[in-house]
Short mmCIF file of C-alpha atoms and ligand atoms in Angstrom, two decimals:
data_model
loop_
_atom_site.label_atom_id
_atom_site.label_comp_id
_atom_site.label_asym_id
_atom_site.label_seq_id
_atom_site.Cartn_x
_atom_site.Cartn_y
_atom_site.Cartn_z
CA UNK A 11 -12.46 31.00 -3.63
CA UNK A 12 -9.99 33.75 -2.93
CA UNK A 13 -12.72 36.40 -3.18
CA UNK A 14 -14.88 34.48 -0.74
CA UNK A 15 -11.95 34.01 1.69
CA UNK A 16 -11.16 37.74 1.49
CA UNK A 17 -14.77 38.63 2.14
CA UNK A 18 -14.90 36.37 5.23
CA UNK A 19 -11.51 37.54 6.42
CA UNK A 20 -9.92 34.09 6.14
CA UNK A 21 -6.16 33.80 5.87
CA UNK A 22 -4.49 30.71 4.38
CA UNK A 23 -1.25 29.96 6.20
CA UNK A 24 -0.72 26.44 4.91
CA UNK A 25 -1.05 25.11 1.40
CA UNK A 26 -1.20 21.40 0.68
CA UNK A 27 -1.18 19.34 -2.48
CA UNK A 28 -1.30 15.58 -2.93
CA UNK A 29 -0.89 14.07 -6.38
CA UNK A 30 -1.88 10.51 -5.51
CA UNK A 31 0.16 7.58 -4.41
CA UNK A 32 2.91 5.84 -6.36
CA UNK A 33 3.42 8.71 -8.81
CA UNK A 34 6.12 9.29 -11.33
CA UNK A 35 8.97 11.27 -9.66
CA UNK A 36 8.94 13.69 -12.62
CA UNK A 37 5.34 14.55 -11.77
CA UNK A 38 6.35 15.09 -8.17
CA UNK A 39 8.90 17.69 -9.34
CA UNK A 40 6.29 19.37 -11.57
CA UNK A 41 3.94 19.41 -8.63
CA UNK A 42 6.41 21.36 -6.51
CA UNK A 43 6.62 24.03 -9.15
CA UNK A 44 2.88 24.16 -9.61
CA UNK A 45 2.27 24.49 -5.88
CA UNK A 46 4.86 27.20 -5.39
CA UNK A 47 3.22 29.03 -8.30
CA UNK A 48 -0.12 28.84 -6.52
CA UNK A 49 1.40 30.03 -3.25
CA UNK A 50 3.01 32.96 -4.98
CA UNK A 51 -0.10 34.05 -6.85
CA UNK A 52 -2.95 33.28 -4.50
CA UNK A 53 -1.66 32.68 -0.95
CA UNK A 54 0.30 35.70 0.26
CA UNK A 55 -0.07 34.63 3.90
CA UNK A 56 1.12 31.04 3.48
CA UNK A 57 4.15 30.12 5.52
CA UNK A 58 3.97 26.35 5.17
CA UNK A 59 3.77 24.26 2.00
CA UNK A 60 3.10 20.52 2.04
CA UNK A 61 4.03 18.59 -1.09
CA UNK A 62 1.94 15.60 0.08
CA UNK A 63 2.74 11.94 -0.40
CA UNK A 64 2.97 10.05 -3.67
CA UNK A 65 6.61 9.03 -3.41
CA UNK A 66 6.96 5.89 -5.44
CA UNK A 67 8.01 2.77 -3.55
CA UNK A 68 9.59 -0.20 -5.31
CA UNK A 69 7.71 -3.21 -4.06
CA UNK A 70 8.65 -5.61 -6.85
CA UNK A 71 12.23 -6.26 -7.95
CA UNK A 72 12.86 -4.23 -11.08
CA UNK A 73 10.57 -1.40 -9.95
CA UNK A 74 12.26 1.95 -9.55
CA UNK A 75 11.88 3.71 -6.21
CA UNK A 76 11.63 7.49 -6.04
CA UNK A 77 14.99 9.02 -5.25
CA UNK A 78 13.99 10.91 -2.15
CA UNK A 79 17.38 12.59 -1.76
CA UNK A 80 17.25 14.03 -5.22
CA UNK A 81 13.58 15.08 -4.85
CA UNK A 82 14.36 16.67 -1.49
CA UNK A 83 17.29 18.60 -2.96
CA UNK A 84 15.04 19.81 -5.78
CA UNK A 85 12.32 20.89 -3.36
CA UNK A 86 14.89 22.71 -1.17
CA UNK A 87 16.33 24.51 -4.18
CA UNK A 88 12.89 25.62 -5.42
CA UNK A 89 11.89 26.85 -1.94
CA UNK A 90 15.16 28.80 -1.67
CA UNK A 91 14.56 30.31 -5.13
CA UNK A 92 11.05 31.24 -4.02
CA UNK A 93 12.52 33.08 -1.04
CA UNK A 94 15.05 34.86 -3.23
CA UNK A 95 12.34 35.97 -5.62
CA UNK A 96 9.65 36.93 -3.05
CA UNK A 97 11.42 37.44 0.27
CA UNK A 98 9.02 34.88 1.78
CA UNK A 99 10.39 32.07 3.84
CA UNK A 100 8.38 28.83 3.64
CA UNK A 101 8.47 25.74 5.85
CA UNK A 102 8.32 22.62 3.75
CA UNK A 103 6.45 19.44 4.70
CA UNK A 104 5.96 16.06 3.02
CA UNK A 105 3.64 13.16 3.88
CA UNK A 106 5.66 10.07 2.96
CA UNK A 107 3.30 7.43 4.39
CA UNK A 108 3.79 4.70 1.82
CA UNK A 109 7.49 5.48 1.42
CA UNK A 110 8.10 4.85 5.12
CA UNK A 111 5.98 1.76 5.74
CA UNK A 112 5.11 -0.09 2.53
CA UNK A 113 7.96 -2.55 2.53
CA UNK A 114 7.89 -3.13 6.26
CA UNK A 115 4.54 -4.99 6.20
CA UNK A 116 4.03 -8.59 5.05
CA UNK A 117 0.92 -10.75 5.08
CA UNK A 118 1.48 -14.42 5.96
CA UNK A 119 -1.22 -16.70 4.55
CA UNK A 120 -1.54 -20.46 4.83
CA UNK A 121 -2.24 -22.71 1.87
CA UNK A 122 -5.54 -24.46 2.63
CA UNK A 123 -6.03 -26.21 -0.74
CA UNK A 124 -4.47 -26.85 -4.10
CA UNK A 125 -6.29 -27.33 -7.41
CA UNK A 126 -4.38 -28.69 -10.35
CA UNK A 127 -6.31 -28.25 -13.59
CA UNK A 128 -5.53 -28.33 -17.26
CA UNK A 129 -5.95 -24.56 -17.58
CA UNK A 130 -4.20 -23.23 -14.48
CA UNK A 131 -2.94 -24.52 -11.17
CA UNK A 132 -4.23 -22.78 -8.05
CA UNK A 133 -3.22 -22.35 -4.49
CA UNK A 134 -6.06 -21.42 -2.21
CA UNK A 135 -4.83 -19.44 0.81
CA UNK A 136 -6.59 -18.33 3.97
CA UNK A 137 -6.42 -14.63 3.10
CA UNK A 138 -7.07 -12.80 -0.13
CA UNK A 139 -8.85 -9.59 -1.17
CA UNK A 140 -10.27 -9.11 2.33
CA UNK A 141 -6.70 -8.58 3.53
CA UNK A 142 -5.09 -7.03 0.48
CA UNK A 143 -7.44 -5.23 -1.92
CA UNK A 144 -4.88 -3.30 -3.98
CA UNK A 145 -4.47 -5.95 -6.76
CA UNK A 146 -8.23 -5.93 -7.28
CA UNK A 147 -8.61 -2.16 -7.10
CA UNK A 148 -5.81 -1.23 -9.46
CA UNK A 149 -3.73 -4.27 -10.40
CA UNK A 150 -0.90 -3.51 -8.02
CA UNK A 151 1.87 -6.12 -7.72
CA UNK A 152 3.29 -7.52 -4.49
CA UNK A 153 6.26 -9.88 -4.17
CA UNK A 154 5.49 -13.47 -3.18
CA UNK A 155 7.59 -15.83 -1.12
CA UNK A 156 6.70 -19.48 -0.49
CA UNK A 157 7.77 -20.88 2.83
CA UNK A 158 7.51 -24.48 4.12
CA UNK A 159 5.83 -25.16 7.44
CA UNK A 160 9.25 -25.69 9.01
CA UNK A 161 10.35 -22.20 7.89
CA UNK A 162 12.43 -23.23 4.86
CA UNK A 163 12.19 -20.70 2.06
CA UNK A 164 11.17 -22.42 -1.19
CA UNK A 165 11.10 -19.49 -3.58
CA UNK A 166 11.05 -15.73 -3.34
CA UNK A 167 10.17 -12.98 -5.72
CA UNK A 168 11.66 -10.51 -3.23
CA UNK A 169 15.17 -11.50 -4.28
CA UNK A 170 14.21 -13.55 -7.35
CA UNK A 171 15.43 -16.94 -6.10
CA UNK A 172 15.63 -19.59 -7.30
CA UNK A 173 15.49 -19.09 -11.06
CA UNK A 174 14.93 -22.68 -12.04
CA UNK A 175 12.20 -25.26 -11.23
CA UNK A 176 9.50 -22.61 -10.93
CA UNK A 177 5.87 -23.38 -11.83
CA UNK A 178 2.98 -21.00 -12.49
CA UNK A 179 0.25 -20.92 -9.83
CA UNK A 180 -2.76 -18.68 -9.51
CA UNK A 181 -2.86 -17.64 -5.82
CA UNK A 182 -6.42 -17.06 -4.67
CA UNK A 183 -8.30 -16.46 -1.46
CA UNK A 184 -11.54 -17.71 -0.04
CA UNK A 185 -13.97 -14.94 -0.97
CA UNK A 186 -15.49 -16.70 -4.00
CA UNK A 187 -14.95 -13.65 -6.21
CA UNK A 188 -13.15 -13.77 -9.54
CA UNK A 189 -10.92 -10.94 -8.42
CA UNK A 190 -9.92 -12.60 -5.16
CA UNK A 191 -6.29 -13.12 -6.12
CA UNK A 192 -2.99 -11.67 -5.11
CA UNK A 193 -2.10 -10.99 -8.74
CA UNK A 194 -4.46 -9.71 -11.42
CA UNK A 195 -3.98 -8.02 -14.73
CA UNK A 196 -5.62 -4.69 -15.62
CA UNK A 197 -8.73 -6.53 -16.84
CA UNK A 198 -9.08 -8.37 -13.55
CA UNK A 199 -7.84 -11.74 -14.85
CA UNK A 200 -5.74 -13.90 -12.51
CA UNK A 201 -2.05 -13.77 -13.32
CA UNK A 202 -0.08 -16.88 -12.26
CA UNK A 203 2.92 -16.39 -10.01
CA UNK A 204 6.09 -18.38 -10.70
CA UNK A 205 6.96 -20.32 -7.55
CA UNK A 206 8.38 -23.60 -6.30
CA UNK A 207 5.38 -25.88 -5.79
CA UNK A 208 4.42 -25.98 -2.12
CA UNK A 209 2.15 -28.30 -0.15
CA UNK A 210 -1.09 -27.66 1.66
CA UNK A 211 -0.10 -26.20 5.05
CA UNK A 212 2.84 -24.26 3.70
CA UNK A 213 2.80 -20.47 3.60
CA UNK A 214 2.45 -17.73 1.01
CA UNK A 215 4.04 -14.49 2.20
CA UNK A 216 2.88 -11.33 0.44
CA UNK A 217 5.28 -8.41 0.63
CA UNK A 218 4.95 -4.65 0.38
CA UNK A 219 1.73 -4.66 2.39
CA UNK A 220 2.64 -2.01 4.97
CA UNK A 221 0.56 0.36 2.81
CA UNK A 222 -2.27 -0.10 2.03
CA UNK A 223 -3.80 -3.29 3.27
CA UNK A 224 -5.28 -2.88 6.72
CA UNK A 225 -6.70 0.56 6.09
CA UNK A 226 -8.29 -0.41 2.75
CA UNK A 227 -9.60 -3.90 3.31
CA UNK A 228 -13.28 -4.84 3.01
CA UNK A 229 -13.13 -6.07 6.55
CA UNK A 230 -15.04 -9.23 7.53
CA UNK A 231 -15.91 -9.92 3.94
CA UNK A 232 -17.86 -13.19 3.86
CA UNK A 233 -17.48 -13.16 7.66
CA UNK A 234 -13.73 -13.90 7.50
CA UNK A 235 -12.24 -12.77 10.74
CA UNK A 236 -9.59 -10.06 10.88
CA UNK A 237 -6.24 -11.78 11.53
CA UNK A 238 -3.86 -11.11 14.33
CA UNK A 239 -0.86 -8.83 13.75
CA UNK A 240 2.71 -9.25 14.76
CA UNK A 241 5.43 -6.61 14.96
CA UNK A 242 9.19 -7.20 14.76
CA UNK A 243 10.97 -5.10 17.34
CA UNK A 244 14.38 -3.50 16.90
CA UNK A 245 15.94 -6.46 18.69
CA UNK A 246 14.30 -8.85 16.22
CA UNK A 247 11.67 -10.14 18.62
CA UNK A 248 8.24 -10.89 17.18
CA UNK A 249 5.52 -9.42 19.36
CA UNK A 250 1.76 -9.99 18.99
CA UNK A 251 0.20 -6.50 18.68
CA UNK A 252 -3.36 -7.58 17.85
CA UNK A 253 -5.26 -10.78 18.54
CA UNK A 254 -7.20 -12.53 15.83
CA UNK A 255 -10.89 -11.58 15.94
CA UNK A 256 -13.11 -14.12 17.64
CA UNK A 257 -16.39 -15.17 16.05
CA UNK A 258 -18.47 -13.42 18.73
CA UNK A 259 -17.04 -10.09 17.58
CA UNK A 260 -18.59 -10.56 14.17
CA UNK A 261 -22.11 -10.73 15.57
CA UNK A 262 -21.80 -8.71 18.75
CA UNK A 263 -23.81 -5.78 17.42
CA UNK A 264 -26.63 -7.86 15.95
CA UNK A 265 -30.00 -7.53 17.67
CA UNK A 266 -32.71 -10.08 18.29
CA UNK A 267 -35.88 -9.23 16.41
CA UNK A 268 -39.23 -10.73 17.40
CA UNK A 269 -41.11 -11.65 14.19
C1 PLP B 370 -3.56 13.98 1.55
C2 PLP B 370 -2.68 12.78 1.51
N1 PLP B 370 -1.40 12.84 1.95
C3 PLP B 370 -0.58 11.75 1.93
C4 PLP B 370 -1.04 10.59 1.47
C5 PLP B 370 -0.12 9.42 1.50
O1 PLP B 370 0.50 9.21 0.25
P1 PLP B 370 1.39 7.94 0.04
O2 PLP B 370 0.57 6.77 0.29
O3 PLP B 370 1.85 8.05 -1.39
O4 PLP B 370 2.56 8.08 0.97
C6 PLP B 370 -2.36 10.45 1.02
C7 PLP B 370 -2.84 9.15 0.48
O5 PLP B 370 -3.86 9.04 -0.15
C8 PLP B 370 -3.21 11.57 1.01
O6 PLP B 370 -4.46 11.49 0.58
#
């Protein structure tokens, strides 16, 4: 590639690497070293390096979040050492999408049915894999809170309360797919969530959905309409920032065909 770039007179001034989301912080460190090695050997004109995203966010209690201060200090030190060794000053960038927004998004679903069976108890909610596809794609876990219609919190995995009186429920959507659940194991089997038993009409709140739910969802799956979206402002006010889709929007591009 370098030979081709030289032949065409191309100069690379920015070098970017992204290791994938949710990575191990140790890999992030290794990635810095690898990228600076590339810049040193192959990109003499580069003045900017981007270390990409991939900063691990703790969505579930017990998960360990990347220590961004320590990773930043490491990156700074390596860029300074690079300058001392080569005389080249680099501007450093990162792309911390998930790190910034993951835990600021929550999906609020309503329980529309309950099925109590000998094998497993289920809550059917009005939003599943068409809103949050990560569990189905790669078994990601999101904290669940159960809230009564009047706003009373029944149970929360966010802060692990309460610890007694919890019952296992599979929480599933309306897409009629075996993987349409908020919690799945690596083989795609439904994993029950421990909650205080709610009633139909109560809410299941799914946390850690600021990244990635909207951008990744199989939108309008089974003709389910895209829900409205609400943002909490700095003053704590809840503001509607998107209306729920209306049915006409699902069919607006369909054309009449004369047979
Ligand atoms: C090039 C690039 N940069 C940044 C990101 C964001 O990474 P993260 O979601 O870990 O913040 C992505 C996500 O896929 C990406 O492809």
